[in-house]
Amino acid sequence: MSASAVFILDVKGKPLISRNYKGDVPMSKIEHFMPLLVQREEEGALTPLLSYGEVHFLWIKHSNLYLVATTLKNANASLVYSFLYKTVEVFCEYFKELEEESIRDNFVIVYELLDELMDFGFPQTTDSKILQEYITQQSNKLETGKSRVPPTVTNAVSWRSEGIKYKKNEVFIDVIESVNLLVNANGSVLLSEIVGTIKLKVFLSGMPELRLGLNDRVLFELTGLSGSKNKSVELEDVKFHQCVRLSRFDNDRTISFIPPDGDFELMSYRLSTQVKPLIWIESVIEKFSHSRVEIMVKGGKEYLMRAHFGLPSVEKEEVEGRPPIGVKFEIPYFTVSGIQVRYMKIIEKSGYQALPWVRYITQSGDYQLRTS
């Protein structure tokens, strides 16, 4: 069992638009959602699932909107939450920003999308590129005689249309790693983590098959390439786009897929290895009598910031916690983990030649250094 109905509410809990998929939960039950949410919030017991009798409200908040799905018992909660987040993603693809105004200005399109995204409580077509083939910003102007279901909806490869042609066939690969790091005042690393994504921008004709090879440690062990000369990376929590053939990856660690056209995220991964600080910050905070504070921040050997703050006269100093220093940075042509794209094979029946381009980027995630 999945969602019975989906509501989009404003910040006060007033329904902007709703879609009843199964009819087994009265639509009036949504009136109990906001009072229940406010009550739980005041009690400090707010949860992503709220219940009123046998009716359950599964909700998420985005900007100034609440997206709420109502269900009865035995609903697949993970499926419903995935659908709600996917709905937000689709709406953002259509309207750039998802907020109350964009819902009101695009009421007809929103309702059409809700019809296509879910059928009788179960998710259906949730790929925005496919939806944009037949639900457009001018969809109300289309002639009914010419309306048709695009082949991608019924095709085995639903994420890619047939007949795509480019004069120049290229694939751009971005390997992006974000470093999450927390360092205490003594310089000891308390928490470190690498979160990586591999994003593709595909401009390929036809229906090509791509095979991506990484310096994956498990692959190296299977093929006998492990050794001091071959640096490998042990990937954790790997998540793939739906186009990847998971059975083949499980069998021989080959990442084989027919890609969507244009931009998409092929995979994400995580590494919980110990990371040395890439950027080091030293700070000294001095308090002068009553009305002045001087803060000196030194980053490496190149940057020095000294700031003076004039404060109102204070007779008694209070002991205050010093927040950590957050650092933002981006380092091109480098990955912390050492992950590498070993090859990208592009196979298409016409036999054309295609160029793969690879770019590596390391950037700050939640990167904080505590001050003394």
Coordinates of C-alpha atoms in Angstrom, one line a residue:
M1 CA 0.0 0.0 0.0
S2 CA 1.3 3.5 -0.8
A3 CA -0.1 7.0 -0.8
S4 CA -3.9 7.6 -0.7
A5 CA -3.7 11.3 -1.5
V6 CA -1.0 14.1 -1.8
F7 CA -1.4 17.7 -0.7
I8 CA 0.7 20.8 -1.1
L9 CA 0.0 23.2 1.8
D10 CA 1.1 26.8 2.4
V11 CA 3.1 27.7 5.5
K12 CA -0.2 28.1 7.5
G13 CA -1.4 24.6 6.5
K14 CA -4.0 25.8 3.9
P15 CA -4.2 23.4 0.9
L16 CA -3.0 25.0 -2.3
I17 CA -3.6 21.9 -4.5
S18 CA -4.3 18.2 -3.8
R19 CA -4.7 14.9 -5.7
N20 CA -6.9 12.1 -4.4
Y21 CA -5.4 8.8 -5.8
K22 CA -7.3 6.1 -4.0
G23 CA -10.3 7.6 -2.2
D24 CA -9.9 5.5 0.9
V25 CA -9.0 8.5 3.1
P26 CA -11.4 11.5 3.4
M27 CA -9.8 14.6 2.0
S28 CA -11.0 16.6 5.0
K29 CA -8.6 14.7 7.2
I30 CA -5.8 17.1 6.1
E31 CA -7.4 19.7 8.5
H32 CA -5.9 17.8 11.4
F33 CA -2.3 18.0 10.0
M34 CA -1.3 21.5 10.9
P35 CA -2.7 21.5 14.5
L36 CA -1.0 18.2 15.1
L37 CA 2.3 19.5 13.7
V38 CA 2.2 22.6 15.9
Q39 CA 1.3 20.6 19.0
R40 CA 4.2 18.1 18.4
E41 CA 6.6 21.0 17.7
E42 CA 5.6 22.7 21.0
E43 CA 6.2 19.4 22.9
G44 CA 9.6 19.0 21.2
A45 CA 8.4 15.7 19.8
L46 CA 8.1 16.5 16.1
T47 CA 8.5 13.6 13.7
P48 CA 8.3 13.2 9.9
L49 CA 5.3 10.9 10.4
L50 CA 2.3 12.1 12.3
S51 CA -0.8 10.0 13.0
Y52 CA -4.4 11.0 13.6
G53 CA -6.4 7.8 14.4
E54 CA -5.8 5.4 11.5
V55 CA -4.7 8.1 9.2
H56 CA -0.9 8.8 8.9
F57 CA 0.6 12.0 7.5
L58 CA 4.0 11.6 5.9
W59 CA 5.4 15.1 5.2
I60 CA 8.4 17.1 4.1
K61 CA 8.9 20.8 4.1
H62 CA 10.4 22.7 1.2
S63 CA 10.8 26.5 1.2
N64 CA 7.5 27.8 2.5
L65 CA 5.5 24.7 1.5
Y66 CA 4.5 21.4 3.1
L67 CA 4.1 18.3 0.9
V68 CA 1.9 15.8 2.7
A69 CA 0.9 12.3 1.8
T70 CA -2.0 10.6 3.6
T71 CA -2.0 6.8 4.1
L72 CA -3.7 4.1 6.1
K73 CA -1.8 1.3 7.9
N74 CA 0.8 -0.8 6.3
A75 CA 2.0 1.9 3.9
N76 CA 5.5 1.7 2.4
A77 CA 6.9 4.8 4.1
S78 CA 10.3 4.8 2.4
L79 CA 8.5 4.7 -1.0
V80 CA 6.2 7.6 -0.1
Y81 CA 9.1 9.8 1.2
S82 CA 11.2 9.0 -2.0
F83 CA 8.2 10.1 -4.0
L84 CA 7.7 13.4 -2.1
Y85 CA 11.4 14.3 -2.6
K86 CA 11.2 13.3 -6.3
T87 CA 8.1 15.5 -6.7
V88 CA 10.0 18.5 -5.3
E89 CA 12.9 17.7 -7.8
V90 CA 10.5 17.5 -10.7
F91 CA 8.7 20.8 -9.8
C92 CA 12.0 22.5 -9.4
E93 CA 13.0 21.4 -12.9
Y94 CA 9.8 22.9 -14.3
F95 CA 9.6 26.1 -12.2
K96 CA 13.2 26.7 -11.1
E97 CA 11.9 27.6 -7.6
L98 CA 9.2 25.7 -5.8
E99 CA 7.2 28.1 -3.6
E100 CA 3.7 29.2 -3.1
E101 CA 3.7 31.6 -6.0
S102 CA 5.0 29.1 -8.5
I103 CA 2.2 26.7 -7.5
R104 CA -0.5 29.3 -7.9
D105 CA 1.0 30.5 -11.3
N106 CA 1.2 27.0 -12.7
F107 CA -1.8 25.4 -11.2
V108 CA -2.8 23.4 -14.3
I109 CA 0.7 22.1 -15.0
V110 CA 1.1 21.1 -11.3
Y111 CA -2.2 19.1 -11.5
E112 CA -1.1 17.4 -14.7
L113 CA 2.2 16.5 -13.2
L114 CA 0.5 15.0 -10.1
D115 CA -1.6 12.9 -12.5
E116 CA 1.5 11.5 -14.3
L117 CA 3.8 11.2 -11.3
M118 CA 1.5 8.7 -9.4
D119 CA -1.3 6.3 -10.3
F120 CA -3.6 4.8 -7.7
G121 CA -1.1 5.6 -5.0
F122 CA 2.0 4.2 -6.7
P123 CA 4.8 6.3 -8.4
Q124 CA 4.8 6.1 -12.2
T125 CA 6.8 8.4 -14.4
T126 CA 9.1 10.5 -12.2
D127 CA 11.8 11.5 -14.7
S128 CA 11.5 15.2 -15.5
K129 CA 13.1 14.9 -18.9
I130 CA 10.5 12.4 -20.0
L131 CA 7.6 14.4 -18.5
Q132 CA 8.8 17.5 -20.3
E133 CA 8.3 15.7 -23.6
Y134 CA 4.5 15.9 -23.2
I135 CA 3.8 18.2 -20.3
T136 CA 5.1 21.6 -21.3
Q137 CA 4.6 25.1 -20.0
Q138 CA 2.2 25.6 -22.9
S139 CA 0.5 22.3 -22.5
N140 CA -3.0 23.9 -22.3
K141 CA -2.5 25.1 -25.9
L142 CA -1.9 21.7 -27.4
E143 CA -4.5 20.2 -29.8
T144 CA -6.1 17.1 -28.3
G145 CA -5.9 15.3 -31.7
K146 CA -2.1 15.5 -31.7
S147 CA -1.5 14.4 -28.2
R148 CA 0.4 11.2 -27.8
V149 CA 2.4 9.3 -25.2
P150 CA 6.1 9.6 -26.0
P151 CA 7.9 6.3 -26.7
T152 CA 10.1 6.8 -23.6
V153 CA 7.2 6.0 -21.3
T154 CA 6.7 2.5 -22.7
N155 CA 10.3 1.9 -23.9
A156 CA 12.5 -0.5 -22.0
V157 CA 15.0 2.4 -21.7
S158 CA 12.5 4.9 -20.3
W159 CA 15.1 7.5 -19.5
R160 CA 16.4 8.1 -23.0
S161 CA 14.5 8.9 -26.2
E162 CA 15.3 7.3 -29.6
G163 CA 16.5 9.2 -32.6
I164 CA 18.9 11.6 -30.7
K165 CA 21.5 13.1 -33.1
Y166 CA 24.6 15.3 -32.5
K167 CA 27.1 16.6 -35.0
K168 CA 29.8 16.1 -32.4
N169 CA 29.6 13.3 -29.9
E170 CA 31.1 14.0 -26.5
V171 CA 30.8 13.0 -22.9
F172 CA 31.9 15.2 -20.0
I173 CA 32.7 13.5 -16.7
D174 CA 32.9 15.5 -13.4
V175 CA 34.3 13.7 -10.4
I176 CA 33.4 16.0 -7.4
E177 CA 34.4 15.2 -3.8
S178 CA 33.3 17.2 -0.8
V179 CA 35.3 17.0 2.4
N180 CA 33.5 17.0 5.7
L181 CA 36.0 17.8 8.5
L182 CA 35.9 18.8 12.1
V183 CA 39.2 19.7 13.9
N184 CA 39.6 20.6 17.5
A185 CA 41.6 23.5 18.9
N186 CA 44.7 21.2 19.4
G187 CA 44.7 20.2 15.7
S188 CA 43.3 16.7 16.2
V189 CA 40.8 15.5 13.6
L190 CA 37.6 14.6 15.4
L191 CA 35.6 13.7 12.3
S192 CA 36.4 13.3 8.6
E193 CA 34.5 12.0 5.7
I194 CA 34.6 12.2 1.9
V195 CA 31.3 12.4 -0.1
G196 CA 31.8 12.0 -3.8
T197 CA 29.6 12.2 -6.9
I198 CA 30.2 11.4 -10.5
K199 CA 28.2 13.6 -12.8
L200 CA 27.9 13.3 -16.6
K201 CA 27.0 15.6 -19.4
V202 CA 26.1 13.4 -22.4
F203 CA 25.9 14.6 -26.0
L204 CA 25.8 11.3 -27.9
S205 CA 23.7 10.2 -30.9
G206 CA 21.6 7.1 -31.0
M207 CA 21.3 4.6 -28.1
P208 CA 25.0 4.1 -27.0
E209 CA 26.2 1.8 -24.2
L210 CA 28.8 3.3 -21.9
R211 CA 31.3 1.4 -19.7
L212 CA 33.1 3.3 -17.0
G213 CA 36.1 2.0 -15.2
L214 CA 37.4 3.3 -11.9
N215 CA 40.3 2.3 -9.7
D216 CA 37.9 0.4 -7.5
R217 CA 39.8 -1.8 -4.9
V218 CA 37.3 -4.7 -5.2
L219 CA 37.7 -4.6 -9.0
F220 CA 41.5 -4.7 -8.7
E221 CA 41.3 -7.6 -6.4
L222 CA 39.0 -9.5 -8.8
T223 CA 41.3 -8.9 -11.8
G224 CA 44.6 -9.3 -9.9
L225 CA 45.7 -5.6 -10.4
S226 CA 46.0 -4.9 -6.7
G227 CA 49.6 -3.9 -5.7
S228 CA 51.8 -1.0 -4.8
K229 CA 51.9 0.3 -8.4
N230 CA 48.1 0.4 -8.7
K231 CA 46.5 2.8 -6.2
S232 CA 42.9 1.8 -5.5
V233 CA 40.0 3.2 -3.6
E234 CA 37.5 1.3 -1.5
L235 CA 34.1 2.9 -2.2
E236 CA 31.3 2.8 0.4
D237 CA 27.5 3.5 0.3
V238 CA 27.6 3.5 -3.5
K239 CA 24.3 4.7 -5.1
F240 CA 23.6 4.5 -8.9
H241 CA 21.3 6.2 -11.3
Q242 CA 18.6 3.8 -12.5
C243 CA 20.3 3.4 -15.9
V244 CA 23.2 1.4 -14.4
R245 CA 23.0 -2.4 -14.8
L246 CA 23.3 -3.4 -11.1
S247 CA 23.5 -7.1 -11.8
R248 CA 26.6 -6.6 -13.9
F249 CA 28.2 -4.3 -11.3
D250 CA 27.5 -6.9 -8.6
N251 CA 29.1 -9.6 -10.9
D252 CA 32.3 -8.0 -12.2
R253 CA 32.2 -4.4 -10.9
T254 CA 31.7 -3.0 -14.4
I255 CA 29.6 0.2 -14.5
S256 CA 27.6 -0.4 -17.7
F257 CA 24.7 1.8 -18.7
I258 CA 22.7 3.5 -21.5
P259 CA 22.8 7.1 -20.4
P260 CA 20.1 9.8 -20.3
D261 CA 20.6 12.7 -22.6
G262 CA 22.2 15.8 -21.1
D263 CA 23.1 16.3 -17.4
F264 CA 22.6 13.6 -14.8
E265 CA 24.3 12.2 -11.7
L266 CA 25.6 8.7 -12.5
M267 CA 26.6 7.7 -9.0
S268 CA 27.5 8.8 -5.5
Y269 CA 29.8 7.3 -2.9
R270 CA 31.2 7.9 0.6
L271 CA 34.6 7.2 2.2
S272 CA 35.0 7.3 6.0
T273 CA 38.8 7.3 5.8
Q274 CA 41.0 9.6 7.9
V275 CA 41.6 12.9 6.0
K276 CA 44.4 15.3 6.8
P277 CA 43.3 19.0 6.9
L278 CA 43.7 20.4 3.4
I279 CA 43.3 24.0 4.7
W280 CA 44.6 25.0 8.1
I281 CA 43.4 28.0 10.0
E282 CA 45.0 29.6 13.1
S283 CA 43.0 32.2 15.0
V284 CA 43.8 34.4 18.0
I285 CA 41.1 36.3 19.9
E286 CA 42.1 39.0 22.3
K287 CA 39.6 41.0 24.4
F288 CA 40.6 44.5 25.5
S289 CA 39.1 46.4 28.3
H290 CA 35.3 46.8 28.1
S291 CA 35.0 47.9 24.4
R292 CA 37.3 46.3 21.9
V293 CA 37.9 42.8 20.6
E294 CA 40.7 41.9 18.1
I295 CA 40.6 38.7 16.1
M296 CA 43.5 37.5 14.0
V297 CA 43.0 34.7 11.5
K298 CA 45.9 33.1 9.7
G299 CA 45.5 30.6 6.9
G300 CA 48.7 28.8 5.8
K301 CA 51.5 31.1 4.9
E302 CA 49.7 33.3 2.4
Y303 CA 46.7 34.9 4.1
L304 CA 46.4 36.9 7.2
M305 CA 43.2 38.7 8.5
R306 CA 43.2 41.1 11.4
A307 CA 39.8 42.5 12.5
H308 CA 39.0 45.1 15.2
F309 CA 35.5 45.3 16.6
G310 CA 34.3 48.4 18.5
L311 CA 31.8 47.3 21.1
P312 CA 29.5 49.0 23.5
S313 CA 31.2 49.4 26.9
V314 CA 30.6 46.3 29.0
E315 CA 31.3 46.3 32.7
K316 CA 31.1 42.5 33.2
E317 CA 32.4 39.9 30.8
E318 CA 30.4 36.8 30.2
V319 CA 31.9 33.5 29.3
E320 CA 30.8 32.7 25.7
G321 CA 31.3 29.7 23.5
R322 CA 33.5 30.4 20.5
P323 CA 32.0 29.0 17.3
P324 CA 34.3 27.1 15.0
I325 CA 35.6 28.7 11.8
G326 CA 34.0 27.4 8.7
V327 CA 36.1 27.2 5.5
K328 CA 35.0 27.2 1.9
F329 CA 37.3 26.2 -0.9
E330 CA 37.5 24.5 -4.2
I331 CA 40.6 22.7 -5.6
P332 CA 40.6 21.7 -9.3
Y333 CA 42.4 18.7 -10.9
F334 CA 42.5 16.9 -7.5
T335 CA 40.6 14.3 -5.5
V336 CA 41.3 13.6 -1.8
S337 CA 40.5 9.9 -2.1
G338 CA 42.6 9.4 -5.2
I339 CA 39.7 8.0 -7.2
Q340 CA 40.5 8.0 -11.0
V341 CA 38.6 7.3 -14.2
R342 CA 40.6 4.6 -15.8
Y343 CA 38.6 4.4 -19.0
M344 CA 35.3 5.3 -20.6
K345 CA 34.2 3.0 -23.4
I346 CA 31.4 4.3 -25.8
I347 CA 29.8 1.6 -27.9
E348 CA 27.1 2.5 -30.5
K349 CA 25.9 0.4 -33.5
S350 CA 26.8 3.1 -36.0
G351 CA 30.4 2.9 -34.8
Y352 CA 31.0 6.7 -34.4
Q353 CA 34.0 8.0 -32.5
A354 CA 33.2 10.0 -29.3
L355 CA 35.4 12.0 -27.0
P356 CA 35.2 11.6 -23.2
W357 CA 36.5 14.5 -21.0
V358 CA 37.3 14.1 -17.3
R359 CA 37.5 16.8 -14.7
Y360 CA 38.3 16.3 -11.0
I361 CA 37.2 18.8 -8.3
T362 CA 37.7 18.7 -4.5
Q363 CA 35.6 21.2 -2.5
S364 CA 34.6 21.9 1.1
G365 CA 31.6 20.3 2.6
D366 CA 31.0 20.8 6.3
Y367 CA 34.6 21.9 7.0
Q368 CA 35.1 23.4 10.4
L369 CA 38.1 24.2 12.7
R370 CA 37.5 24.9 16.4
T371 CA 39.2 27.9 17.9
S372 CA 41.1 27.9 21.2

